PDB file of C-alpha atoms in Angstrom:
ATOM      1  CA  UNK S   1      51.316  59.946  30.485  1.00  0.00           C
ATOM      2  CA  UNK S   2      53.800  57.156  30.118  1.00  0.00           C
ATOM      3  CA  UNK S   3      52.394  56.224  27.015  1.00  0.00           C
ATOM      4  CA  UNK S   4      52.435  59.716  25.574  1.00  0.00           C
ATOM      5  CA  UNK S   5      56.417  59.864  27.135  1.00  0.00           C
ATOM      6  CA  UNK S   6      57.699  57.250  24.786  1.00  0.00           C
ATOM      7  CA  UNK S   7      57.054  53.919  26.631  1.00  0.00           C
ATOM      8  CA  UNK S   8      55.275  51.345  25.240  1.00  0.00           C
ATOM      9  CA  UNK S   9      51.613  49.693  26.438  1.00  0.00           C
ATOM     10  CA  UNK S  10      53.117  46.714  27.879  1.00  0.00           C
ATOM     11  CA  UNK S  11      55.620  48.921  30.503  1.00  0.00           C
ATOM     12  CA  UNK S  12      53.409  51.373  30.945  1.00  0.00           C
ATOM     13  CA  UNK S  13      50.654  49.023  32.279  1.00  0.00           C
ATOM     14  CA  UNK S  14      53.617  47.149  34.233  1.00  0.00           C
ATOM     15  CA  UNK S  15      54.344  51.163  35.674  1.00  0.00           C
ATOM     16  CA  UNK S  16      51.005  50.958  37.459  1.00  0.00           C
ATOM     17  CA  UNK S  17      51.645  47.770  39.122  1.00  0.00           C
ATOM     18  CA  UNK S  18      55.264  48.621  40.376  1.00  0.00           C
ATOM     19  CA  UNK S  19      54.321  52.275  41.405  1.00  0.00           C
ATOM     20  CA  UNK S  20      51.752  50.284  43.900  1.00  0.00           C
ATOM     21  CA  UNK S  21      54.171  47.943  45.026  1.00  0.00           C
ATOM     22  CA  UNK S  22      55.989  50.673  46.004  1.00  0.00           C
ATOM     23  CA  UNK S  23      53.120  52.226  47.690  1.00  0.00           C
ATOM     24  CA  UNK S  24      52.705  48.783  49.540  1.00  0.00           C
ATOM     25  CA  UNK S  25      56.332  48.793  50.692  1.00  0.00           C
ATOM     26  CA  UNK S  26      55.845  52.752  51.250  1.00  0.00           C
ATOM     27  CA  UNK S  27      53.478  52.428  54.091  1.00  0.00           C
ATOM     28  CA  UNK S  28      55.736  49.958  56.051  1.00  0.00           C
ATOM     29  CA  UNK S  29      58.490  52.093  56.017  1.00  0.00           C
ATOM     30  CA  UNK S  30      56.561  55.345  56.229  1.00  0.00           C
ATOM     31  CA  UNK S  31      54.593  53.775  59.306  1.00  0.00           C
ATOM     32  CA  UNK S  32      57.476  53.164  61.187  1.00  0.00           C
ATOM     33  CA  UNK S  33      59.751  56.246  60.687  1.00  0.00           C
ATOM     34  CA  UNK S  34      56.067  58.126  61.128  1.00  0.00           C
ATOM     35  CA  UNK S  35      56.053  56.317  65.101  1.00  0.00           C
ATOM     36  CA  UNK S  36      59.821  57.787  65.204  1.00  0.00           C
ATOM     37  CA  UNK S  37      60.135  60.931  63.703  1.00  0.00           C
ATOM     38  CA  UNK S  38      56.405  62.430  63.465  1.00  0.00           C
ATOM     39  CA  UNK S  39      53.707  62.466  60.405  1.00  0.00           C
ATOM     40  CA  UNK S  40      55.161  65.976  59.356  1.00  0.00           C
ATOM     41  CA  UNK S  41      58.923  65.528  59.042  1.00  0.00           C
ATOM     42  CA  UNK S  42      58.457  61.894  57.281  1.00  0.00           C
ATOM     43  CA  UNK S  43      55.230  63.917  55.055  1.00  0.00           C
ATOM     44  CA  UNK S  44      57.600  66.630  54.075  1.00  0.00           C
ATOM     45  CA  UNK S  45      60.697  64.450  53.667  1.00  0.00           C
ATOM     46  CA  UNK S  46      58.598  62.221  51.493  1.00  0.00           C
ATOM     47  CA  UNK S  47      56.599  64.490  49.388  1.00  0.00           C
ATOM     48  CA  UNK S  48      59.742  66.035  48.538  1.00  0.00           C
ATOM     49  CA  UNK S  49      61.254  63.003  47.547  1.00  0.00           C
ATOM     50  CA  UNK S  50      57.585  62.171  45.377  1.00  0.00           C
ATOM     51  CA  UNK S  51      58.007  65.201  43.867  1.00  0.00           C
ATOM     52  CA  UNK S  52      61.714  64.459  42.315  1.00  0.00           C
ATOM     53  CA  UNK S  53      60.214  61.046  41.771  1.00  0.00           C
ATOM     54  CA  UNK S  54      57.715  62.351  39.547  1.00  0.00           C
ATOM     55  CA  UNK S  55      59.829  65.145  37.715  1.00  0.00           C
ATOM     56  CA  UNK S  56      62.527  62.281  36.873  1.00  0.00           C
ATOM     57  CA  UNK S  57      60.039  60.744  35.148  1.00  0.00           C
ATOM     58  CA  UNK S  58      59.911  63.413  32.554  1.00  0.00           C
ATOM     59  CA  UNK S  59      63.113  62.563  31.449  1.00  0.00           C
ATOM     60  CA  UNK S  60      63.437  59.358  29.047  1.00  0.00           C
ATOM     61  CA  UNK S  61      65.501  57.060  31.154  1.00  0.00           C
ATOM     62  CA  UNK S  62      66.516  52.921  30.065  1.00  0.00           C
ATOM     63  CA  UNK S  63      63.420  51.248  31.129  1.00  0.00           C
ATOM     64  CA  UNK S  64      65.079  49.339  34.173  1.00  0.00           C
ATOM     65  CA  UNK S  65      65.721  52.868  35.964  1.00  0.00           C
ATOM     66  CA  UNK S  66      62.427  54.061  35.169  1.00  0.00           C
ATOM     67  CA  UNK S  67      61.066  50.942  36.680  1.00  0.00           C
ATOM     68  CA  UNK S  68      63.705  51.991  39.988  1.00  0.00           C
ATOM     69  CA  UNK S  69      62.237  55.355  39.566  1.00  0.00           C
ATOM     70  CA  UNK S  70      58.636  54.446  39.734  1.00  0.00           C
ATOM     71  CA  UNK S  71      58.905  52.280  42.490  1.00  0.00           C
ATOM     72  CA  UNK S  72      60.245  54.731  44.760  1.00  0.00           C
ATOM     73  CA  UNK S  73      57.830  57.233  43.499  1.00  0.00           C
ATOM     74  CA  UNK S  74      54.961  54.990  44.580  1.00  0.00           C
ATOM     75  CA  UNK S  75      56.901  54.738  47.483  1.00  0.00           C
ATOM     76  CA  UNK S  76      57.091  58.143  49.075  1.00  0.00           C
ATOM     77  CA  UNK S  77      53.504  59.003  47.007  1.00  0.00           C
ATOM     78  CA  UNK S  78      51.417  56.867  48.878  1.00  0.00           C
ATOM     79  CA  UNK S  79      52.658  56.825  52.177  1.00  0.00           C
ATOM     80  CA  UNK S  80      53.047  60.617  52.094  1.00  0.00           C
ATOM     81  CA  UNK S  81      49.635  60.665  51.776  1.00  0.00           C
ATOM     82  CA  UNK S  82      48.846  58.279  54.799  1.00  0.00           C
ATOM     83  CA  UNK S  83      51.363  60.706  56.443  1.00  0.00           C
ATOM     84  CA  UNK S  84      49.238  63.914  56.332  1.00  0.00           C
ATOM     85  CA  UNK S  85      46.162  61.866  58.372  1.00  0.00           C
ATOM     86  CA  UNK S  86      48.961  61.017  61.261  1.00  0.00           C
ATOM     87  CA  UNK S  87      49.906  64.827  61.085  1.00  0.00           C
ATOM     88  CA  UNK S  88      46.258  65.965  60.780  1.00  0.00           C
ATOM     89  CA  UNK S  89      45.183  63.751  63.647  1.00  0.00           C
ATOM     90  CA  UNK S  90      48.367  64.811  66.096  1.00  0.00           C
ATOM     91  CA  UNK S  91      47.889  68.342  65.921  1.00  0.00           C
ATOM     92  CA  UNK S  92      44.360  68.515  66.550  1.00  0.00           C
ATOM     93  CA  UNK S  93      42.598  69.134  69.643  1.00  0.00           C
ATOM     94  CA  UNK S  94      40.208  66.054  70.882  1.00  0.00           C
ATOM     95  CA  UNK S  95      37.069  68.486  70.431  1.00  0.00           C
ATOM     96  CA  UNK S  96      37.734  68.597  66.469  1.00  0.00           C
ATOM     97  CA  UNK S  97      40.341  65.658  65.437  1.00  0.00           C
ATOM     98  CA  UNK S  98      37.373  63.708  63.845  1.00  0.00           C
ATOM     99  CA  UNK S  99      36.274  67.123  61.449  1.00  0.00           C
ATOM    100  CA  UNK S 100      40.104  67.702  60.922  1.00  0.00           C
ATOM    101  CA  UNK S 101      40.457  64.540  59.537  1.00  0.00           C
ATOM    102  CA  UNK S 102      37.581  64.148  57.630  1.00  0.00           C
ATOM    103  CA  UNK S 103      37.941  67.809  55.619  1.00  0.00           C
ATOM    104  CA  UNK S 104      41.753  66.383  55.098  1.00  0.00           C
ATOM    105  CA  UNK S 105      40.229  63.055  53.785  1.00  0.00           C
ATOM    106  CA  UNK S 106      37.836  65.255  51.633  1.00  0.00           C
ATOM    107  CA  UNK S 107      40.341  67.820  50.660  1.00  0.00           C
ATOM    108  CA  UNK S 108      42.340  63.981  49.608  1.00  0.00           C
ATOM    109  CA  UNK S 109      39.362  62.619  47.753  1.00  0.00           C
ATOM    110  CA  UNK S 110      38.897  66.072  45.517  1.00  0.00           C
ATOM    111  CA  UNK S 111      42.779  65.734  44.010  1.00  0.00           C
ATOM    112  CA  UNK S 112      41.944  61.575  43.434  1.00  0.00           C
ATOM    113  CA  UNK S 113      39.010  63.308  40.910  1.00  0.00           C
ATOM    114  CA  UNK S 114      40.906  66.399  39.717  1.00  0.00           C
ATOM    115  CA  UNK S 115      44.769  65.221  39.408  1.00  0.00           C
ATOM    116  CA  UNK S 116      43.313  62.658  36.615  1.00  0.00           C
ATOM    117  CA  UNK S 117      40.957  65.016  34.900  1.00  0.00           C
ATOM    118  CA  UNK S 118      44.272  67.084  35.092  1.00  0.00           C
ATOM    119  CA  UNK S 119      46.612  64.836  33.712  1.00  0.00           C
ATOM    120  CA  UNK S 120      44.022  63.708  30.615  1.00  0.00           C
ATOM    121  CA  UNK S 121      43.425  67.655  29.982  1.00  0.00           C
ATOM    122  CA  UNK S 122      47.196  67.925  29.366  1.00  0.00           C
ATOM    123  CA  UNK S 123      47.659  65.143  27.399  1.00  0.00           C
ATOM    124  CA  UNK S 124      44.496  66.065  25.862  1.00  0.00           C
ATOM    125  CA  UNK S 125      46.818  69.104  24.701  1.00  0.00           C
ATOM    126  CA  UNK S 126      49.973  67.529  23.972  1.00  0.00           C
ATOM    127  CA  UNK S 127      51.277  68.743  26.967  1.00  0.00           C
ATOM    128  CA  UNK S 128      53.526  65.295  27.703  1.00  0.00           C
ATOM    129  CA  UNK S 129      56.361  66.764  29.847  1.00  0.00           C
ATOM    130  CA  UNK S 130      54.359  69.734  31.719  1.00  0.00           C
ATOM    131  CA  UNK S 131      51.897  67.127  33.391  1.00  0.00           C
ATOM    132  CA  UNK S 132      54.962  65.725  34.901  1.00  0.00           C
ATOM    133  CA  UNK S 133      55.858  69.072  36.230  1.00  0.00           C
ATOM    134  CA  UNK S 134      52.841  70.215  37.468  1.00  0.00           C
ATOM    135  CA  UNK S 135      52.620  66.733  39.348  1.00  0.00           C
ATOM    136  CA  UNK S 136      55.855  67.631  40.711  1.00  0.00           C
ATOM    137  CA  UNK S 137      55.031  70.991  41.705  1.00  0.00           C
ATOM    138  CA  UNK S 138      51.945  68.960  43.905  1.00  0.00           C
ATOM    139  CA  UNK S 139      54.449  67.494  45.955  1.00  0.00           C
ATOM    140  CA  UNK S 140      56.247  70.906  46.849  1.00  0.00           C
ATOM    141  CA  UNK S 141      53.280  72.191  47.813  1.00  0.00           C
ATOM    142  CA  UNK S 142      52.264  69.696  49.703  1.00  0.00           C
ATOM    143  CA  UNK S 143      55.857  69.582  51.470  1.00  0.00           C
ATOM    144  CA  UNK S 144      55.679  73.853  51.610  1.00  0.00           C
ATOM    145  CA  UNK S 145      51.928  73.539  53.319  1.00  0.00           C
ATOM    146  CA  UNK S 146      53.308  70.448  56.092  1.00  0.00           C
ATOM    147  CA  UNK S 147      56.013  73.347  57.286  1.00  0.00           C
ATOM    148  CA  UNK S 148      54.157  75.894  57.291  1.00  0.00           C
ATOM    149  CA  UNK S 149      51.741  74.186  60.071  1.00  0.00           C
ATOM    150  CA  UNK S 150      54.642  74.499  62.506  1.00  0.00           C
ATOM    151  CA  UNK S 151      55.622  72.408  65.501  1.00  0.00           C
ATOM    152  CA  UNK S 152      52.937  70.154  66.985  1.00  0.00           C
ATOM    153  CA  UNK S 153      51.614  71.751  70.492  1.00  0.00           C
ATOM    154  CA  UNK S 154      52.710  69.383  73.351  1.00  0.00           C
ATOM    155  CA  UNK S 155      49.966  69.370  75.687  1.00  0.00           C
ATOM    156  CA  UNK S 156      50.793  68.317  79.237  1.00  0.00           C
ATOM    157  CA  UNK S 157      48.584  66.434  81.250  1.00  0.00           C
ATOM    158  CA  UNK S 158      46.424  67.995  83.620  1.00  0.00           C
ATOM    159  CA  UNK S 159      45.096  66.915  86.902  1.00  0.00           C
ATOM    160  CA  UNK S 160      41.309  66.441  85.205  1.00  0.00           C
ATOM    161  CA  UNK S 161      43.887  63.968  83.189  1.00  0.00           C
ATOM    162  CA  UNK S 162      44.523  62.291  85.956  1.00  0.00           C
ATOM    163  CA  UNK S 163      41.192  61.954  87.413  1.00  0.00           C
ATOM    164  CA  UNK S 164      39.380  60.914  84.241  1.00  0.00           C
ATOM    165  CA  UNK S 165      41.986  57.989  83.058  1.00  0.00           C
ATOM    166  CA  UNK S 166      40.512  56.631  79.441  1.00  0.00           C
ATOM    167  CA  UNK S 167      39.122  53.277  80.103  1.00  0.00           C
ATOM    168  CA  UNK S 168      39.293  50.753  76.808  1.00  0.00           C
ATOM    169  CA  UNK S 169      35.865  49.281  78.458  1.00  0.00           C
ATOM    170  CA  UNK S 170      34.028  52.768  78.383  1.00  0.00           C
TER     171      UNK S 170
END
């Protein structure tokens, strides 16, 4: 898509390593407000920020700021996506965290196959600047669907809590 927006081979290649590094330095960051704040308000925070990421980079911008801009794409993109896990696994009872996690790593695993086929279908059509929207429009779904889950239940403990302590050793 970077190709088709005007940049040349050499950049765009050097796009996919910086929107990594970003990704790298994403999860640090993301980890840590995540222990703070919660999986959902750092997920929603940061696909929101993705999403103006990726719609900036529509726009034909001198190659240093587009650089900036992917960087902190690859920043909130791939740590928002560690973020839904934390969220997933948080708000789910004990009985079915492990399903809850694995339909979310499923669900996860069906937009790595379809956002590419995506993306090739519009440029496929010529469609440079509309991939970047509908890419966009991901992340404020994504952010829409993390509020519309709600608080997280705070479960207090119980005294079957108390009498069955979890032991490391089994």
């Amino acid at each position: 898509m970077m190709r088709a927006a005007g940049y040349d081979l050499g950049s765009s290649l050097g796009f996919v390593i910086v929107i990594n590094l970003g990704g790298i330095v994403g999860m640090l960051i993301g980890g840590m407000l995540t222990d703070r704040f919660g999986g959902a308000r750092i997920g929603a925070i940061w696909f929101g920020a993705t999403a103006v990421g990726v719609y900036l980079l529509s726009v034909h911008m001198p190659l240093a700021v587009t650089y900036l801009v992917v960087f902190l794409t690859g920043l909130f993109l791939f740590s928002a996506q560690a973020m839904i896990y934390a969220t997933v696994a948080a708000r789910s009872d004990a009985d079915n965290r492990a399903t809850a996690v694995g339909w979310t790593s499923g669900m996860g695993r069906f937009g790595a196959v379809f956002g590419p086929w995506l993306g090739g279908q519009l440029l496929a059509t010529g469609s440079t600047t509309t991939g970047f929207t509908v890419f966009a429009a991901a992340g404020v779904f994504s952010l829409i669907f993390i509020g519309l889950t709600g608080p997280p239940s705070v479960k207090r403990p119980t005294d079957r809590d108390a009498a069955h302590p979890v032991s490391v050793t089994g």
